[in-house]
Amino acid sequence: MRRLIGSGAPWEAQVGYSRAVRVGNVVQVAGTTATVNGAVVGVNDAYEQTRVALEIIRAALEDAGARLEDVVRTRMFVTDIARWEEVGRAHGEVFGDIRPAATMVQVAGLIDPAHLIEIEAEAIVS
């Protein structure tokens, strides 16, 4: 059974995606930025944007019946790899004991120039 979890953002229907999708015991969370109510939170603050994106991911996981402890992989797309320590600090505060497989790569840009990071997560509910 496929269960779609939406955030209520208007562009989900426009673009054709869900915040998260659960199939069986697997939850995939879409690329998530620090956008709340249509506004970027933490402009020019990579740590704060990472923290907010991870909070949005946590909420999506919970809506899907999963927890942060179920996360087995994260992917972090950053616009400036030189800021990896800010991103890593926020990621470590959430996943320090969970320790999922993680990737951080630099990209040329994200959908809004104010975005410094976008994060995907995969969870397996046991």
mmCIF file of N, CA and C in Angstrom:
data_model
loop_
_atom_site.group_PDB
_atom_site.id
_atom_site.type_symbol
_atom_site.label_atom_id
_atom_site.label_comp_id
_atom_site.label_asym_id
_atom_site.label_seq_id
_atom_site.Cartn_x
_atom_site.Cartn_y
_atom_site.Cartn_z
ATOM 1 N N MET A 1 0.834 -1.183 0.000
ATOM 2 C CA MET A 1 0.000 0.000 0.000
ATOM 3 C C MET A 1 0.883 1.251 0.000
ATOM 4 N N ARG A 2 0.514 2.192 -0.812
ATOM 5 C CA ARG A 2 1.270 3.450 -0.965
ATOM 6 C C ARG A 2 0.500 4.560 -0.260
ATOM 7 N N ARG A 3 1.180 5.234 0.654
ATOM 8 C CA ARG A 3 0.559 6.335 1.409
ATOM 9 C C ARG A 3 1.329 7.619 1.146
ATOM 10 N N LEU A 4 0.622 8.644 0.702
ATOM 11 C CA LEU A 4 1.230 9.930 0.409
ATOM 12 C C LEU A 4 1.046 10.867 1.602
ATOM 13 N N ILE A 5 2.107 11.555 1.981
ATOM 14 C CA ILE A 5 2.069 12.517 3.073
ATOM 15 C C ILE A 5 2.362 13.882 2.476
ATOM 16 N N GLY A 6 1.433 14.793 2.588
ATOM 17 C CA GLY A 6 1.609 16.133 2.044
ATOM 18 C C GLY A 6 1.885 17.141 3.141
ATOM 19 N N SER A 7 2.470 18.239 2.746
ATOM 20 C CA SER A 7 2.730 19.318 3.705
ATOM 21 C C SER A 7 1.698 20.429 3.588
ATOM 22 N N GLY A 8 0.905 20.376 2.536
ATOM 23 C CA GLY A 8 -0.058 21.441 2.291
ATOM 24 C C GLY A 8 0.487 22.550 1.408
ATOM 25 N N ALA A 9 1.757 22.436 1.012
ATOM 26 C CA ALA A 9 2.348 23.466 0.150
ATOM 27 C C ALA A 9 1.671 23.431 -1.225
ATOM 28 N N PRO A 10 1.358 24.590 -1.776
ATOM 29 C CA PRO A 10 0.635 24.625 -3.054
ATOM 30 C C PRO A 10 1.414 24.013 -4.209
ATOM 31 N N TRP A 11 2.730 24.051 -4.141
ATOM 32 C CA TRP A 11 3.517 23.545 -5.266
ATOM 33 C C TRP A 11 3.584 22.019 -5.305
ATOM 34 N N GLU A 12 3.131 21.319 -4.256
ATOM 35 C CA GLU A 12 3.105 19.850 -4.312
ATOM 36 C C GLU A 12 2.224 19.378 -5.466
ATOM 37 N N ALA A 13 1.018 19.918 -5.559
ATOM 38 C CA ALA A 13 0.116 19.539 -6.652
ATOM 39 C C ALA A 13 0.623 20.061 -7.984
ATOM 40 N N GLN A 14 1.150 21.270 -7.988
ATOM 41 C CA GLN A 14 1.640 21.882 -9.227
ATOM 42 C C GLN A 14 2.791 21.082 -9.824
ATOM 43 N N VAL A 15 3.737 20.675 -8.982
ATOM 44 C CA VAL A 15 4.921 19.959 -9.461
ATOM 45 C C VAL A 15 4.660 18.458 -9.532
ATOM 46 N N GLY A 16 3.760 17.966 -8.675
ATOM 47 C CA GLY A 16 3.442 16.542 -8.672
ATOM 48 C C GLY A 16 4.342 15.739 -7.763
ATOM 49 N N TYR A 17 4.421 16.115 -6.498
ATOM 50 C CA TYR A 17 5.227 15.362 -5.539
ATOM 51 C C TYR A 17 4.562 15.410 -4.174
ATOM 52 N N SER A 18 5.052 14.585 -3.267
ATOM 53 C CA SER A 18 4.587 14.554 -1.885
ATOM 54 C C SER A 18 5.759 14.853 -0.969
ATOM 55 N N ARG A 19 5.482 15.408 0.200
ATOM 56 C CA ARG A 19 6.539 15.646 1.189
ATOM 57 C C ARG A 19 7.201 14.316 1.539
ATOM 58 N N ALA A 20 6.371 13.271 1.673
ATOM 59 C CA ALA A 20 6.907 11.937 1.956
ATOM 60 C C ALA A 20 5.972 10.897 1.351
ATOM 61 N N VAL A 21 6.523 9.718 1.122
ATOM 62 C CA VAL A 21 5.753 8.586 0.634
ATOM 63 C C VAL A 21 6.142 7.380 1.476
ATOM 64 N N ARG A 22 5.119 6.659 1.948
ATOM 65 C CA ARG A 22 5.374 5.422 2.690
ATOM 66 C C ARG A 22 4.819 4.264 1.884
ATOM 67 N N VAL A 23 5.673 3.271 1.652
ATOM 68 C CA VAL A 23 5.272 2.019 1.024
ATOM 69 C C VAL A 23 5.762 0.916 1.953
ATOM 70 N N GLY A 24 4.822 0.184 2.535
ATOM 71 C CA GLY A 24 5.196 -0.841 3.514
ATOM 72 C C GLY A 24 5.883 -0.181 4.701
ATOM 73 N N ASN A 25 7.065 -0.656 5.001
ATOM 74 C CA ASN A 25 7.790 -0.097 6.144
ATOM 75 C C ASN A 25 8.862 0.913 5.729
ATOM 76 N N VAL A 26 8.850 1.344 4.470
ATOM 77 C CA VAL A 26 9.840 2.292 3.961
ATOM 78 C C VAL A 26 9.192 3.667 3.777
ATOM 79 N N VAL A 27 9.871 4.684 4.299
ATOM 80 C CA VAL A 27 9.412 6.068 4.140
ATOM 81 C C VAL A 27 10.512 6.854 3.435
ATOM 82 N N GLN A 28 10.136 7.505 2.348
ATOM 83 C CA GLN A 28 11.047 8.380 1.608
ATOM 84 C C GLN A 28 10.558 9.813 1.800
ATOM 85 N N VAL A 29 11.448 10.694 2.278
ATOM 86 C CA VAL A 29 11.084 12.097 2.451
ATOM 87 C C VAL A 29 11.765 12.901 1.349
ATOM 88 N N ALA A 30 10.961 13.694 0.655
ATOM 89 C CA ALA A 30 11.449 14.497 -0.467
ATOM 90 C C ALA A 30 12.452 15.543 -0.006
ATOM 91 N N GLY A 31 13.156 16.102 -0.969
ATOM 92 C CA GLY A 31 14.070 17.197 -0.682
ATOM 93 C C GLY A 31 13.349 18.282 0.098
ATOM 94 N N THR A 32 13.926 18.646 1.235
ATOM 95 C CA THR A 32 13.272 19.550 2.180
ATOM 96 C C THR A 32 14.181 20.734 2.470
ATOM 97 N N THR A 33 13.621 21.919 2.335
ATOM 98 C CA THR A 33 14.364 23.144 2.625
ATOM 99 C C THR A 33 13.764 23.805 3.868
ATOM 100 N N ALA A 34 14.374 24.871 4.292
ATOM 101 C CA ALA A 34 13.893 25.631 5.449
ATOM 102 C C ALA A 34 12.871 26.659 4.991
ATOM 103 N N THR A 35 11.798 26.182 4.394
ATOM 104 C CA THR A 35 10.720 27.053 3.945
ATOM 105 C C THR A 35 9.500 26.799 4.816
ATOM 106 N N VAL A 36 9.042 27.839 5.486
ATOM 107 C CA VAL A 36 7.880 27.739 6.369
ATOM 108 C C VAL A 36 6.874 28.809 5.949
ATOM 109 N N ASN A 37 5.665 28.361 5.657
ATOM 110 C CA ASN A 37 4.604 29.281 5.207
ATOM 111 C C ASN A 37 5.062 30.136 4.028
ATOM 112 N N GLY A 38 5.805 29.517 3.116
ATOM 113 C CA GLY A 38 6.244 30.189 1.897
ATOM 114 C C GLY A 38 7.457 31.082 2.030
ATOM 115 N N ALA A 39 8.016 31.189 3.232
ATOM 116 C CA ALA A 39 9.178 32.063 3.445
ATOM 117 C C ALA A 39 10.385 31.241 3.882
ATOM 118 N N VAL A 40 11.556 31.607 3.392
ATOM 119 C CA VAL A 40 12.793 30.938 3.785
ATOM 120 C C VAL A 40 13.169 31.390 5.194
ATOM 121 N N VAL A 41 13.398 30.428 6.062
ATOM 122 C CA VAL A 41 13.808 30.701 7.442
ATOM 123 C C VAL A 41 15.333 30.620 7.511
ATOM 124 N N GLY A 42 15.957 31.498 8.261
ATOM 125 C CA GLY A 42 17.405 31.445 8.450
ATOM 126 C C GLY A 42 18.195 31.884 7.238
ATOM 127 N N VAL A 43 17.774 32.947 6.603
ATOM 128 C CA VAL A 43 18.484 33.445 5.420
ATOM 129 C C VAL A 43 19.956 33.685 5.780
ATOM 130 N N ASN A 44 20.846 33.138 4.976
ATOM 131 C CA ASN A 44 22.300 33.218 5.135
ATOM 132 C C ASN A 44 22.818 32.536 6.409
ATOM 133 N N ASP A 45 22.044 31.597 6.967
ATOM 134 C CA ASP A 45 22.434 30.861 8.171
ATOM 135 C C ASP A 45 22.287 29.366 7.896
ATOM 136 N N ALA A 46 23.369 28.726 7.482
ATOM 137 C CA ALA A 46 23.326 27.315 7.091
ATOM 138 C C ALA A 46 22.921 26.419 8.254
ATOM 139 N N TYR A 47 23.387 26.733 9.451
ATOM 140 C CA TYR A 47 23.014 25.941 10.625
ATOM 141 C C TYR A 47 21.499 25.999 10.845
ATOM 142 N N GLU A 48 20.936 27.197 10.854
ATOM 143 C CA GLU A 48 19.500 27.357 11.115
ATOM 144 C C GLU A 48 18.667 26.721 10.009
ATOM 145 N N GLN A 49 19.071 26.884 8.757
ATOM 146 C CA GLN A 49 18.324 26.251 7.668
ATOM 147 C C GLN A 49 18.357 24.732 7.795
ATOM 148 N N THR A 50 19.486 24.175 8.176
ATOM 149 C CA THR A 50 19.580 22.731 8.359
ATOM 150 C C THR A 50 18.680 22.295 9.504
ATOM 151 N N ARG A 51 18.717 23.014 10.601
ATOM 152 C CA ARG A 51 17.899 22.679 11.762
ATOM 153 C C ARG A 51 16.406 22.689 11.410
ATOM 154 N N VAL A 52 15.971 23.721 10.698
ATOM 155 C CA VAL A 52 14.563 23.847 10.322
ATOM 156 C C VAL A 52 14.168 22.747 9.336
ATOM 157 N N ALA A 53 15.004 22.483 8.344
ATOM 158 C CA ALA A 53 14.699 21.416 7.383
ATOM 159 C C ALA A 53 14.567 20.073 8.094
ATOM 160 N N LEU A 54 15.432 19.811 9.052
ATOM 161 C CA LEU A 54 15.352 18.544 9.788
ATOM 162 C C LEU A 54 14.107 18.481 10.659
ATOM 163 N N GLU A 55 13.655 19.596 11.163
ATOM 164 C CA GLU A 55 12.403 19.619 11.937
ATOM 165 C C GLU A 55 11.213 19.315 11.023
ATOM 166 N N ILE A 56 11.220 19.851 9.811
ATOM 167 C CA ILE A 56 10.166 19.558 8.839
ATOM 168 C C ILE A 56 10.201 18.082 8.475
ATOM 169 N N ILE A 57 11.395 17.527 8.310
ATOM 170 C CA ILE A 57 11.544 16.097 8.020
ATOM 171 C C ILE A 57 11.008 15.263 9.176
ATOM 172 N N ARG A 58 11.337 15.653 10.408
ATOM 173 C CA ARG A 58 10.841 14.926 11.579
ATOM 174 C C ARG A 58 9.312 14.879 11.567
ATOM 175 N N ALA A 59 8.684 16.011 11.295
ATOM 176 C CA ALA A 59 7.223 16.073 11.266
ATOM 177 C C ALA A 59 6.653 15.169 10.164
ATOM 178 N N ALA A 60 7.286 15.165 8.993
ATOM 179 C CA ALA A 60 6.828 14.304 7.890
ATOM 180 C C ALA A 60 6.964 12.841 8.265
ATOM 181 N N LEU A 61 8.078 12.488 8.891
ATOM 182 C CA LEU A 61 8.268 11.106 9.335
ATOM 183 C C LEU A 61 7.176 10.701 10.317
ATOM 184 N N GLU A 62 6.898 11.563 11.273
ATOM 185 C CA GLU A 62 5.862 11.258 12.262
ATOM 186 C C GLU A 62 4.502 11.106 11.593
ATOM 187 N N ASP A 63 4.199 11.963 10.611
ATOM 188 C CA ASP A 63 2.938 11.829 9.874
ATOM 189 C C ASP A 63 2.855 10.495 9.148
ATOM 190 N N ALA A 64 4.014 9.950 8.782
ATOM 191 C CA ALA A 64 4.080 8.668 8.070
ATOM 192 C C ALA A 64 4.181 7.481 9.036
ATOM 193 N N GLY A 65 4.181 7.754 10.345
ATOM 194 C CA GLY A 65 4.288 6.673 11.324
ATOM 195 C C GLY A 65 5.708 6.227 11.577
ATOM 196 N N ALA A 66 6.677 7.103 11.309
ATOM 197 C CA ALA A 66 8.094 6.781 11.512
ATOM 198 C C ALA A 66 8.683 7.768 12.519
ATOM 199 N N ARG A 67 9.920 7.508 12.914
ATOM 200 C CA ARG A 67 10.633 8.377 13.850
ATOM 201 C C ARG A 67 12.007 8.691 13.271
ATOM 202 N N LEU A 68 12.654 9.682 13.819
ATOM 203 C CA LEU A 68 14.022 9.987 13.397
ATOM 204 C C LEU A 68 14.922 8.767 13.574
ATOM 205 N N GLU A 69 14.669 7.985 14.607
ATOM 206 C CA GLU A 69 15.481 6.787 14.869
ATOM 207 C C GLU A 69 15.366 5.742 13.763
ATOM 208 N N ASP A 70 14.345 5.856 12.910
ATOM 209 C CA ASP A 70 14.157 4.924 11.798
ATOM 210 C C ASP A 70 14.933 5.341 10.548
ATOM 211 N N VAL A 71 15.511 6.538 10.555
ATOM 212 C CA VAL A 71 16.210 7.051 9.380
ATOM 213 C C VAL A 71 17.498 6.253 9.156
ATOM 214 N N VAL A 72 17.663 5.775 7.918
ATOM 215 C CA VAL A 72 18.863 5.010 7.554
ATOM 216 C C VAL A 72 19.763 5.772 6.592
ATOM 217 N N ARG A 73 19.253 6.840 5.962
ATOM 218 C CA ARG A 73 20.062 7.618 5.031
ATOM 219 C C ARG A 73 19.552 9.043 4.955
ATOM 220 N N THR A 74 20.502 9.974 4.885
ATOM 221 C CA THR A 74 20.184 11.362 4.548
ATOM 222 C C THR A 74 21.080 11.790 3.400
ATOM 223 N N ARG A 75 20.555 12.698 2.606
ATOM 224 C CA ARG A 75 21.339 13.323 1.541
ATOM 225 C C ARG A 75 21.202 14.822 1.708
ATOM 226 N N MET A 76 22.325 15.500 1.768
ATOM 227 C CA MET A 76 22.333 16.947 1.962
ATOM 228 C C MET A 76 22.946 17.609 0.738
ATOM 229 N N PHE A 77 22.190 18.507 0.144
ATOM 230 C CA PHE A 77 22.635 19.258 -1.017
ATOM 231 C C PHE A 77 22.865 20.692 -0.547
ATOM 232 N N VAL A 78 24.103 21.140 -0.599
ATOM 233 C CA VAL A 78 24.456 22.474 -0.098
ATOM 234 C C VAL A 78 24.964 23.337 -1.252
ATOM 235 N N THR A 79 24.752 24.629 -1.120
ATOM 236 C CA THR A 79 25.202 25.541 -2.177
ATOM 237 C C THR A 79 26.623 26.037 -1.943
ATOM 238 N N ASP A 80 27.155 25.797 -0.744
ATOM 239 C CA ASP A 80 28.533 26.206 -0.436
ATOM 240 C C ASP A 80 29.143 25.179 0.514
ATOM 241 N N ILE A 81 29.930 24.269 -0.029
ATOM 242 C CA ILE A 81 30.504 23.180 0.762
ATOM 243 C C ILE A 81 31.443 23.698 1.850
ATOM 244 N N ALA A 82 31.929 24.919 1.701
ATOM 245 C CA ALA A 82 32.786 25.499 2.738
ATOM 246 C C ALA A 82 32.031 25.675 4.058
ATOM 247 N N ARG A 83 30.704 25.628 4.000
ATOM 248 C CA ARG A 83 29.890 25.775 5.211
ATOM 249 C C ARG A 83 29.489 24.417 5.792
ATOM 250 N N TRP A 84 30.224 23.369 5.434
ATOM 251 C CA TRP A 84 29.874 22.016 5.855
ATOM 252 C C TRP A 84 29.818 21.862 7.371
ATOM 253 N N GLU A 85 30.651 22.603 8.103
ATOM 254 C CA GLU A 85 30.657 22.446 9.565
ATOM 255 C C GLU A 85 29.355 22.944 10.190
ATOM 256 N N GLU A 86 28.784 24.022 9.672
ATOM 257 C CA GLU A 86 27.501 24.514 10.173
ATOM 258 C C GLU A 86 26.408 23.482 9.927
ATOM 259 N N VAL A 87 26.394 22.958 8.712
ATOM 260 C CA VAL A 87 25.413 21.938 8.339
ATOM 261 C C VAL A 87 25.635 20.681 9.172
ATOM 262 N N GLY A 88 26.890 20.256 9.264
ATOM 263 C CA GLY A 88 27.217 19.045 10.018
ATOM 264 C C GLY A 88 26.868 19.147 11.488
ATOM 265 N N ARG A 89 27.021 20.324 12.063
ATOM 266 C CA ARG A 89 26.694 20.507 13.479
ATOM 267 C C ARG A 89 25.198 20.285 13.710
ATOM 268 N N ALA A 90 24.362 20.882 12.869
ATOM 269 C CA ALA A 90 22.912 20.709 13.017
ATOM 270 C C ALA A 90 22.506 19.258 12.751
ATOM 271 N N HIS A 91 23.078 18.649 11.722
ATOM 272 C CA HIS A 91 22.778 17.254 11.400
ATOM 273 C C HIS A 91 23.201 16.361 12.564
ATOM 274 N N GLY A 92 24.374 16.627 13.127
ATOM 275 C CA GLY A 92 24.874 15.835 14.244
ATOM 276 C C GLY A 92 24.038 15.974 15.501
ATOM 277 N N GLU A 93 23.466 17.153 15.722
ATOM 278 C CA GLU A 93 22.599 17.338 16.889
ATOM 279 C C GLU A 93 21.364 16.448 16.809
ATOM 280 N N VAL A 94 20.889 16.191 15.610
ATOM 281 C CA VAL A 94 19.709 15.342 15.416
ATOM 282 C C VAL A 94 20.093 13.872 15.289
ATOM 283 N N PHE A 95 21.150 13.588 14.535
ATOM 284 C CA PHE A 95 21.471 12.210 14.174
ATOM 285 C C PHE A 95 22.746 11.665 14.815
ATOM 286 N N GLY A 96 23.305 12.367 15.788
ATOM 287 C CA GLY A 96 24.564 11.946 16.402
ATOM 288 C C GLY A 96 24.553 10.536 16.955
ATOM 289 N N ASP A 97 23.453 10.117 17.569
ATOM 290 C CA ASP A 97 23.347 8.761 18.108
ATOM 291 C C ASP A 97 22.746 7.788 17.109
ATOM 292 N N ILE A 98 21.992 8.289 16.148
ATOM 293 C CA ILE A 98 21.316 7.444 15.160
ATOM 294 C C ILE A 98 22.286 7.027 14.058
ATOM 295 N N ARG A 99 23.093 7.956 13.619
ATOM 296 C CA ARG A 99 24.174 7.764 12.647
ATOM 297 C C ARG A 99 23.739 7.085 11.333
ATOM 298 N N PRO A 100 22.801 7.701 10.601
ATOM 299 C CA PRO A 100 22.430 7.127 9.304
ATOM 300 C C PRO A 100 23.572 7.297 8.305
ATOM 301 N N ALA A 101 23.512 6.524 7.231
ATOM 302 C CA ALA A 101 24.410 6.782 6.113
ATOM 303 C C ALA A 101 24.069 8.191 5.619
ATOM 304 N N ALA A 102 25.066 8.993 5.339
ATOM 305 C CA ALA A 102 24.800 10.383 4.972
ATOM 306 C C ALA A 102 25.728 10.823 3.849
ATOM 307 N N THR A 103 25.186 11.686 3.006
ATOM 308 C CA THR A 103 25.944 12.263 1.911
ATOM 309 C C THR A 103 25.742 13.768 1.941
ATOM 310 N N MET A 104 26.817 14.514 1.709
ATOM 311 C CA MET A 104 26.718 15.967 1.566
ATOM 312 C C MET A 104 27.472 16.339 0.295
ATOM 313 N N VAL A 105 26.776 16.979 -0.627
ATOM 314 C CA VAL A 105 27.399 17.401 -1.874
ATOM 315 C C VAL A 105 27.045 18.849 -2.163
ATOM 316 N N GLN A 106 27.926 19.521 -2.869
ATOM 317 C CA GLN A 106 27.657 20.888 -3.286
ATOM 318 C C GLN A 106 26.933 20.862 -4.620
ATOM 319 N N VAL A 107 25.927 21.726 -4.731
ATOM 320 C CA VAL A 107 25.185 21.879 -5.979
ATOM 321 C C VAL A 107 25.296 23.329 -6.445
ATOM 322 N N ALA A 108 25.019 23.547 -7.715
ATOM 323 C CA ALA A 108 25.134 24.896 -8.279
ATOM 324 C C ALA A 108 24.083 25.846 -7.718
ATOM 325 N N GLY A 109 22.934 25.326 -7.359
ATOM 326 C CA GLY A 109 21.887 26.175 -6.816
ATOM 327 C C GLY A 109 20.668 25.369 -6.460
ATOM 328 N N LEU A 110 19.790 25.984 -5.673
ATOM 329 C CA LEU A 110 18.524 25.377 -5.295
ATOM 330 C C LEU A 110 17.403 26.261 -5.824
ATOM 331 N N ILE A 111 16.163 25.862 -5.649
ATOM 332 C CA ILE A 111 15.037 26.533 -6.293
ATOM 333 C C ILE A 111 14.894 28.006 -5.897
ATOM 334 N N ASP A 112 15.287 28.342 -4.676
ATOM 335 C CA ASP A 112 15.275 29.738 -4.219
ATOM 336 C C ASP A 112 16.714 30.107 -3.886
ATOM 337 N N PRO A 113 17.232 31.196 -4.399
ATOM 338 C CA PRO A 113 18.629 31.567 -4.120
ATOM 339 C C PRO A 113 18.937 31.734 -2.629
ATOM 340 N N ALA A 114 17.913 31.943 -1.800
ATOM 341 C CA ALA A 114 18.133 32.071 -0.356
ATOM 342 C C ALA A 114 18.349 30.722 0.324
ATOM 343 N N HIS A 115 17.986 29.627 -0.366
ATOM 344 C CA HIS A 115 18.203 28.299 0.203
ATOM 345 C C HIS A 115 19.691 27.951 0.162
ATOM 346 N N LEU A 116 20.195 27.517 1.292
ATOM 347 C CA LEU A 116 21.592 27.073 1.393
ATOM 348 C C LEU A 116 21.702 25.561 1.426
ATOM 349 N N ILE A 117 20.603 24.873 1.752
ATOM 350 C CA ILE A 117 20.617 23.420 1.889
ATOM 351 C C ILE A 117 19.241 22.841 1.585
ATOM 352 N N GLU A 118 19.268 21.629 1.035
ATOM 353 C CA GLU A 118 18.069 20.815 0.838
ATOM 354 C C GLU A 118 18.433 19.416 1.299
ATOM 355 N N ILE A 119 17.541 18.768 2.041
ATOM 356 C CA ILE A 119 17.848 17.466 2.643
ATOM 357 C C ILE A 119 16.770 16.454 2.264
ATOM 358 N N GLU A 120 17.208 15.246 1.896
ATOM 359 C CA GLU A 120 16.314 14.102 1.699
ATOM 360 C C GLU A 120 16.578 13.107 2.817
ATOM 361 N N ALA A 121 15.582 12.306 3.157
ATOM 362 C CA ALA A 121 15.763 11.274 4.175
ATOM 363 C C ALA A 121 15.018 10.009 3.776
ATOM 364 N N GLU A 122 15.598 8.874 4.160
ATOM 365 C CA GLU A 122 14.976 7.569 3.966
ATOM 366 C C GLU A 122 14.894 6.887 5.315
ATOM 367 N N ALA A 123 13.744 6.294 5.608
ATOM 368 C CA ALA A 123 13.575 5.600 6.882
ATOM 369 C C ALA A 123 12.990 4.210 6.633
ATOM 370 N N ILE A 124 13.370 3.284 7.489
ATOM 371 C CA ILE A 124 12.777 1.943 7.487
ATOM 372 C C ILE A 124 12.198 1.731 8.869
ATOM 373 N N VAL A 125 10.888 1.566 8.922
ATOM 374 C CA VAL A 125 10.190 1.401 10.190
ATOM 375 C C VAL A 125 10.270 -0.055 10.601
ATOM 376 N N SER A 126 10.817 -0.276 11.802
ATOM 377 C CA SER A 126 10.950 -1.680 12.237
ATOM 378 C C SER A 126 9.822 -2.076 13.176
#
